[in-house]
Amino acid sequence: MAEAATPKKKIEEVPEKLHVWPYLVRLEFLCALVVIIALTVWSIVIDAPLEEAANPTKTPNPSKAPWYFLGLQDILVYFDPWFAGVVAPVLIIVGLMLIPYLDVNPKGNGYYTYHERKVAIWVYCFGFLVLWIALIIMGVFLRGPGWNLFMPWQYWDPHKVVALVSVDLPYAFGFRDYTWSAIFGGTVLLAYFGIGTGAYFFLERKALKSVGFLRMFIKIQLALIMMGIVIKIVLRIGFNIKYIMVTPWISV
Amino acid sequence: MANKTPQIPSIAELMDKIKSGKIFSDIAKEITESQLWTSSFRHGYADTPRNRVLQIASNVWLHLHPVKMHRHALRIKFTWCMGGITFLLFLSTVVTGVILMFYYRPVGEYAYYDLKYLQYDVPFGMLMRNMHRWAAHAMVITVWLHMFRVFLTGSYKPPREFNWVIGVFLVTFTLLLSFTGYLLPWDQLAMWAVTVGTNMARATPFLGNEGPFAEFVGVTPRYDARSLLIGGSLVGPPALLRFYVLHCIFIPLIAGALMIVHFWRIRKDGGISGPL
Ligand code: HEM
């Protein structure tokens, strides 16, 4: 821990429990002072934006959601709105709420540690730093007209032509018939979740007893969905695949 | 005191007191022992353990704190102070937001021009608007960082699971607060960002008119999840009013209540987490 550097004797002189007044309150006060000063200076120096009056007949290109939702808006490139705009946010919220109930590792409670909970840290950091923060940064700075990617030094050309060459996965595998395509796509999806779940249960079969079936089941489904998002992004960018499964009602 | 007849001091005595400076302590004594003072401030200021406890326990603003706490929880390195900063930024938006409300009307014809007026003619209007907006944006960032630190320290583990769940509600409401506020300037940025955002509701499975399985439910553009949110089929004046009420009343009340529960739970769960 951090104090390990300071000599041991000194620590023992200070009692384990301290009075909140003054030790915490003075810290809070200083912290508040710094934040308020920073906020005031920031607000004096930089003005909040106010563009021209709202005009329902003039759609800006690109139209961007507030910056904190741009990760979700970016997922829209790869998923239909029902997933990117509704199901994904709900899954994120529910998934976050479930974390304490799914992570049963008793270690690492109340201190920083990487070694005692590597997987948990990796999953959270990946979700937060890559799928949330990195996509936001990309959405703010690199998405231009038509939601096309522009490097910072490139001109935001509203007439940039991007060939729409992506095809659906069943099509790429030679299926032309709607019904068979749907069946093929559905099978791929089912296999992904089925094999993923099966493999996880097999690999972690020793933990089943202590962790519990339901917990493990939900955990792996959430993990598979999260990985699935990444897989679909890779499929689209690398292989021009649009949908995995297409049906008249819902496409993934 | 009461049985002493008040005496008028002689001039010489008075001069003595002034010269020696005793007059000040006499006046201070008069004041701090008056009924007015003792009824307002319920304990002395001497730095005694008893008073340190009373400072916290007898003050309505401070009493959400515990009286004593673990030494380790004081380290900025541990908490990054992020929860506290988030709360402070929330309070800043409440104060500046109420000031903005004196000048702002959530009506299609007025909203944008009220903002112009606020910026150019109201003393400190621009500053209030800037502080409100930047505090709101900063709050979004600090609440994410707070959540990140809580995750990294594993502070969601028993017995704090429930407080983590409350926290997830809080981060959701923080985003919703920011999002509903985004519409209120009623400029291009506002209208189209909210259009993009609320268009998603159109795709809600079953309940949005373009969502999967909508045809089995019979929702229409004028009657679905999205129109419930914005009071129509596009982002217009009814949406402005709806977002205003959500932004100024509904969400702040819920978020505020949840914050109080959040703070209460920190104490009931045994204070800030730490190595056992
Ligand atoms: C409006 C938003 C929030 C406010 C004002 C807030 C405020 C605070 C404060 C002041 C603390 C004390 C310790 C510290 O400063 O780190 C705290 C602790 C805590 N917060 Fe939050 N919080 C908010 C959102 C969240 C979120 C989004 C989560 C998680 C999803 C969360 C989970 C927790 C937990 C579990 C603790 C206990 C930490 C420990 O014992 O180490 N809070 N919160």
mmCIF file of N, CA, C and O in Angstrom, chain B residues 145-184:
data_model
loop_
_atom_site.group_PDB
_atom_site.id
_atom_site.type_symbol
_atom_site.label_atom_id
_atom_site.label_comp_id
_atom_site.label_asym_id
_atom_site.label_seq_id
_atom_site.Cartn_x
_atom_site.Cartn_y
_atom_site.Cartn_z
ATOM 1 N N LEU B 145 -15.464 9.135 -13.371
ATOM 2 C CA LEU B 145 -14.205 8.858 -12.685
ATOM 3 C C LEU B 145 -14.456 8.280 -11.295
ATOM 4 O O LEU B 145 -13.767 7.360 -10.848
ATOM 5 N N HIS B 146 -15.479 8.808 -10.616
ATOM 6 C CA HIS B 146 -15.832 8.286 -9.297
ATOM 7 C C HIS B 146 -16.175 6.799 -9.389
ATOM 8 O O HIS B 146 -15.713 5.976 -8.621
ATOM 9 N N MET B 147 -16.978 6.490 -10.387
ATOM 10 C CA MET B 147 -17.389 5.108 -10.580
ATOM 11 C C MET B 147 -16.181 4.219 -10.887
ATOM 12 O O MET B 147 -16.070 3.100 -10.400
ATOM 13 N N PHE B 148 -15.279 4.767 -11.679
ATOM 14 C CA PHE B 148 -14.070 4.036 -12.039
ATOM 15 C C PHE B 148 -13.240 3.751 -10.786
ATOM 16 O O PHE B 148 -12.791 2.621 -10.566
ATOM 17 N N ARG B 149 -13.082 4.740 -9.949
ATOM 18 C CA ARG B 149 -12.295 4.534 -8.720
ATOM 19 C C ARG B 149 -13.015 3.533 -7.816
ATOM 20 O O ARG B 149 -12.366 2.637 -7.265
ATOM 21 N N VAL B 150 -14.339 3.632 -7.702
ATOM 22 C CA VAL B 150 -15.046 2.679 -6.853
ATOM 23 C C VAL B 150 -14.842 1.266 -7.393
ATOM 24 O O VAL B 150 -14.662 0.316 -6.646
ATOM 25 N N PHE B 151 -14.823 1.154 -8.723
ATOM 26 C CA PHE B 151 -14.569 -0.174 -9.275
ATOM 27 C C PHE B 151 -13.154 -0.634 -8.958
ATOM 28 O O PHE B 151 -12.927 -1.755 -8.518
ATOM 29 N N LEU B 152 -12.175 0.241 -9.201
ATOM 30 C CA LEU B 152 -10.783 -0.164 -9.027
ATOM 31 C C LEU B 152 -10.462 -0.546 -7.588
ATOM 32 O O LEU B 152 -9.622 -1.411 -7.344
ATOM 33 N N THR B 153 -11.122 0.100 -6.622
ATOM 34 C CA THR B 153 -10.864 -0.271 -5.231
ATOM 35 C C THR B 153 -11.774 -1.412 -4.791
ATOM 36 O O THR B 153 -11.771 -1.792 -3.629
ATOM 37 N N GLY B 154 -12.575 -1.929 -5.717
ATOM 38 C CA GLY B 154 -13.457 -3.029 -5.354
ATOM 39 C C GLY B 154 -14.450 -2.652 -4.273
ATOM 40 O O GLY B 154 -14.908 -3.506 -3.517
ATOM 41 N N SER B 155 -14.812 -1.379 -4.223
ATOM 42 C CA SER B 155 -15.662 -0.922 -3.120
ATOM 43 C C SER B 155 -17.123 -1.310 -3.296
ATOM 44 O O SER B 155 -17.943 -1.005 -2.445
ATOM 45 N N TYR B 156 -17.440 -1.972 -4.399
ATOM 46 C CA TYR B 156 -18.817 -2.417 -4.584
ATOM 47 C C TYR B 156 -19.044 -3.761 -3.919
ATOM 48 O O TYR B 156 -20.152 -4.276 -3.891
ATOM 49 N N LYS B 157 -17.974 -4.365 -3.434
ATOM 50 C CA LYS B 157 -18.115 -5.699 -2.853
ATOM 51 C C LYS B 157 -18.800 -5.611 -1.495
ATOM 52 O O LYS B 157 -18.875 -4.534 -0.907
ATOM 53 N N PRO B 158 -19.320 -6.729 -1.004
ATOM 54 C CA PRO B 158 -20.069 -6.686 0.243
ATOM 55 C C PRO B 158 -19.328 -5.911 1.322
ATOM 56 O O PRO B 158 -18.107 -6.071 1.413
ATOM 57 N N PRO B 159 -19.998 -5.094 2.111
ATOM 58 C CA PRO B 159 -21.459 -4.911 2.155
ATOM 59 C C PRO B 159 -21.962 -3.750 1.325
ATOM 60 O O PRO B 159 -23.035 -3.234 1.604
ATOM 61 N N ARG B 160 -21.236 -3.313 0.312
ATOM 62 C CA ARG B 160 -21.621 -2.080 -0.363
ATOM 63 C C ARG B 160 -22.314 -2.329 -1.700
ATOM 64 O O ARG B 160 -22.399 -1.412 -2.521
ATOM 65 N N GLU B 161 -22.816 -3.531 -1.959
ATOM 66 C CA GLU B 161 -23.444 -3.808 -3.255
ATOM 67 C C GLU B 161 -24.572 -2.832 -3.548
ATOM 68 O O GLU B 161 -24.681 -2.293 -4.644
ATOM 69 N N PHE B 162 -25.406 -2.612 -2.535
ATOM 70 C CA PHE B 162 -26.597 -1.798 -2.768
ATOM 71 C C PHE B 162 -26.223 -0.364 -3.096
ATOM 72 O O PHE B 162 -26.853 0.276 -3.935
ATOM 73 N N ASN B 163 -25.180 0.133 -2.438
ATOM 74 C CA ASN B 163 -24.788 1.510 -2.725
ATOM 75 C C ASN B 163 -24.244 1.641 -4.146
ATOM 76 O O ASN B 163 -24.378 2.690 -4.764
ATOM 77 N N TRP B 164 -23.651 0.613 -4.629
ATOM 78 C CA TRP B 164 -23.213 0.618 -6.041
ATOM 79 C C TRP B 164 -24.424 0.704 -6.955
ATOM 80 O O TRP B 164 -24.428 1.441 -7.939
ATOM 81 N N VAL B 165 -25.480 -0.048 -6.630
ATOM 82 C CA VAL B 165 -26.687 -0.009 -7.463
ATOM 83 C C VAL B 165 -27.277 1.399 -7.441
ATOM 84 O O VAL B 165 -27.645 1.952 -8.491
ATOM 85 N N ILE B 166 -27.341 2.000 -6.265
ATOM 86 C CA ILE B 166 -27.807 3.388 -6.196
ATOM 87 C C ILE B 166 -26.915 4.270 -7.051
ATOM 88 O O ILE B 166 -27.383 5.156 -7.769
ATOM 89 N N GLY B 167 -25.614 3.990 -7.013
ATOM 90 C CA GLY B 167 -24.678 4.756 -7.827
ATOM 91 C C GLY B 167 -24.986 4.641 -9.307
ATOM 92 O O GLY B 167 -24.920 5.636 -10.035
ATOM 93 N N VAL B 168 -25.346 3.455 -9.771
ATOM 94 C CA VAL B 168 -25.661 3.310 -11.193
ATOM 95 C C VAL B 168 -26.904 4.130 -11.543
ATOM 96 O O VAL B 168 -26.967 4.770 -12.591
ATOM 97 N N PHE B 169 -27.880 4.143 -10.642
ATOM 98 C CA PHE B 169 -29.019 5.039 -10.860
ATOM 99 C C PHE B 169 -28.539 6.488 -10.938
ATOM 100 O O PHE B 169 -28.988 7.266 -11.787
ATOM 101 N N LEU B 170 -27.606 6.836 -10.063
ATOM 102 C CA LEU B 170 -27.123 8.217 -10.031
ATOM 103 C C LEU B 170 -26.410 8.589 -11.323
ATOM 104 O O LEU B 170 -26.607 9.690 -11.848
ATOM 105 N N VAL B 171 -25.596 7.693 -11.838
ATOM 106 C CA VAL B 171 -24.890 8.042 -13.076
ATOM 107 C C VAL B 171 -25.901 8.163 -14.214
ATOM 108 O O VAL B 171 -25.820 9.055 -15.054
ATOM 109 N N THR B 172 -26.927 7.302 -14.207
ATOM 110 C CA THR B 172 -27.967 7.399 -15.231
ATOM 111 C C THR B 172 -28.693 8.736 -15.135
ATOM 112 O O THR B 172 -28.894 9.430 -16.135
ATOM 113 N N PHE B 173 -29.076 9.103 -13.918
ATOM 114 C CA PHE B 173 -29.802 10.364 -13.768
ATOM 115 C C PHE B 173 -28.906 11.557 -14.076
ATOM 116 O O PHE B 173 -29.390 12.582 -14.570
ATOM 117 N N THR B 174 -27.614 11.429 -13.784
ATOM 118 C CA THR B 174 -26.704 12.526 -14.133
ATOM 119 C C THR B 174 -26.713 12.738 -15.644
ATOM 120 O O THR B 174 -26.797 13.874 -16.129
ATOM 121 N N LEU B 175 -26.656 11.654 -16.397
ATOM 122 C CA LEU B 175 -26.674 11.774 -17.858
ATOM 123 C C LEU B 175 -28.011 12.333 -18.339
ATOM 124 O O LEU B 175 -28.056 13.183 -19.229
ATOM 125 N N LEU B 176 -29.098 11.862 -17.722
ATOM 126 C CA LEU B 176 -30.403 12.349 -18.148
ATOM 127 C C LEU B 176 -30.563 13.833 -17.819
ATOM 128 O O LEU B 176 -31.156 14.595 -18.594
ATOM 129 N N LEU B 177 -30.041 14.241 -16.665
ATOM 130 C CA LEU B 177 -30.096 15.665 -16.309
ATOM 131 C C LEU B 177 -29.390 16.484 -17.371
ATOM 132 O O LEU B 177 -29.898 17.500 -17.851
ATOM 133 N N SER B 178 -28.201 16.027 -17.731
ATOM 134 C CA SER B 178 -27.420 16.751 -18.702
ATOM 135 C C SER B 178 -28.127 16.766 -20.058
ATOM 136 O O SER B 178 -28.172 17.791 -20.735
ATOM 137 N N PHE B 179 -28.699 15.629 -20.413
ATOM 138 C CA PHE B 179 -29.348 15.512 -21.716
ATOM 139 C C PHE B 179 -30.593 16.400 -21.796
ATOM 140 O O PHE B 179 -30.804 17.094 -22.786
ATOM 141 N N THR B 180 -31.428 16.389 -20.756
ATOM 142 C CA THR B 180 -32.636 17.225 -20.803
ATOM 143 C C THR B 180 -32.248 18.701 -20.820
ATOM 144 O O THR B 180 -32.916 19.509 -21.462
ATOM 145 N N GLY B 181 -31.158 19.052 -20.123
ATOM 146 C CA GLY B 181 -30.729 20.445 -20.129
ATOM 147 C C GLY B 181 -30.210 20.878 -21.488
ATOM 148 O O GLY B 181 -30.301 22.040 -21.865
ATOM 149 N N TYR B 182 -29.685 19.934 -22.223
ATOM 150 C CA TYR B 182 -29.086 20.219 -23.530
ATOM 151 C C TYR B 182 -30.087 20.865 -24.490
ATOM 152 O O TYR B 182 -29.721 21.628 -25.367
ATOM 153 N N LEU B 183 -31.366 20.532 -24.319
ATOM 154 C CA LEU B 183 -32.371 21.049 -25.249
ATOM 155 C C LEU B 183 -32.725 22.507 -24.947
ATOM 156 O O LEU B 183 -33.142 23.243 -25.833
ATOM 157 N N LEU B 184 -32.579 22.914 -23.684
ATOM 158 C CA LEU B 184 -33.206 24.161 -23.259
ATOM 159 C C LEU B 184 -32.718 25.430 -23.973
ATOM 160 O O LEU B 184 -33.518 26.338 -24.143
#
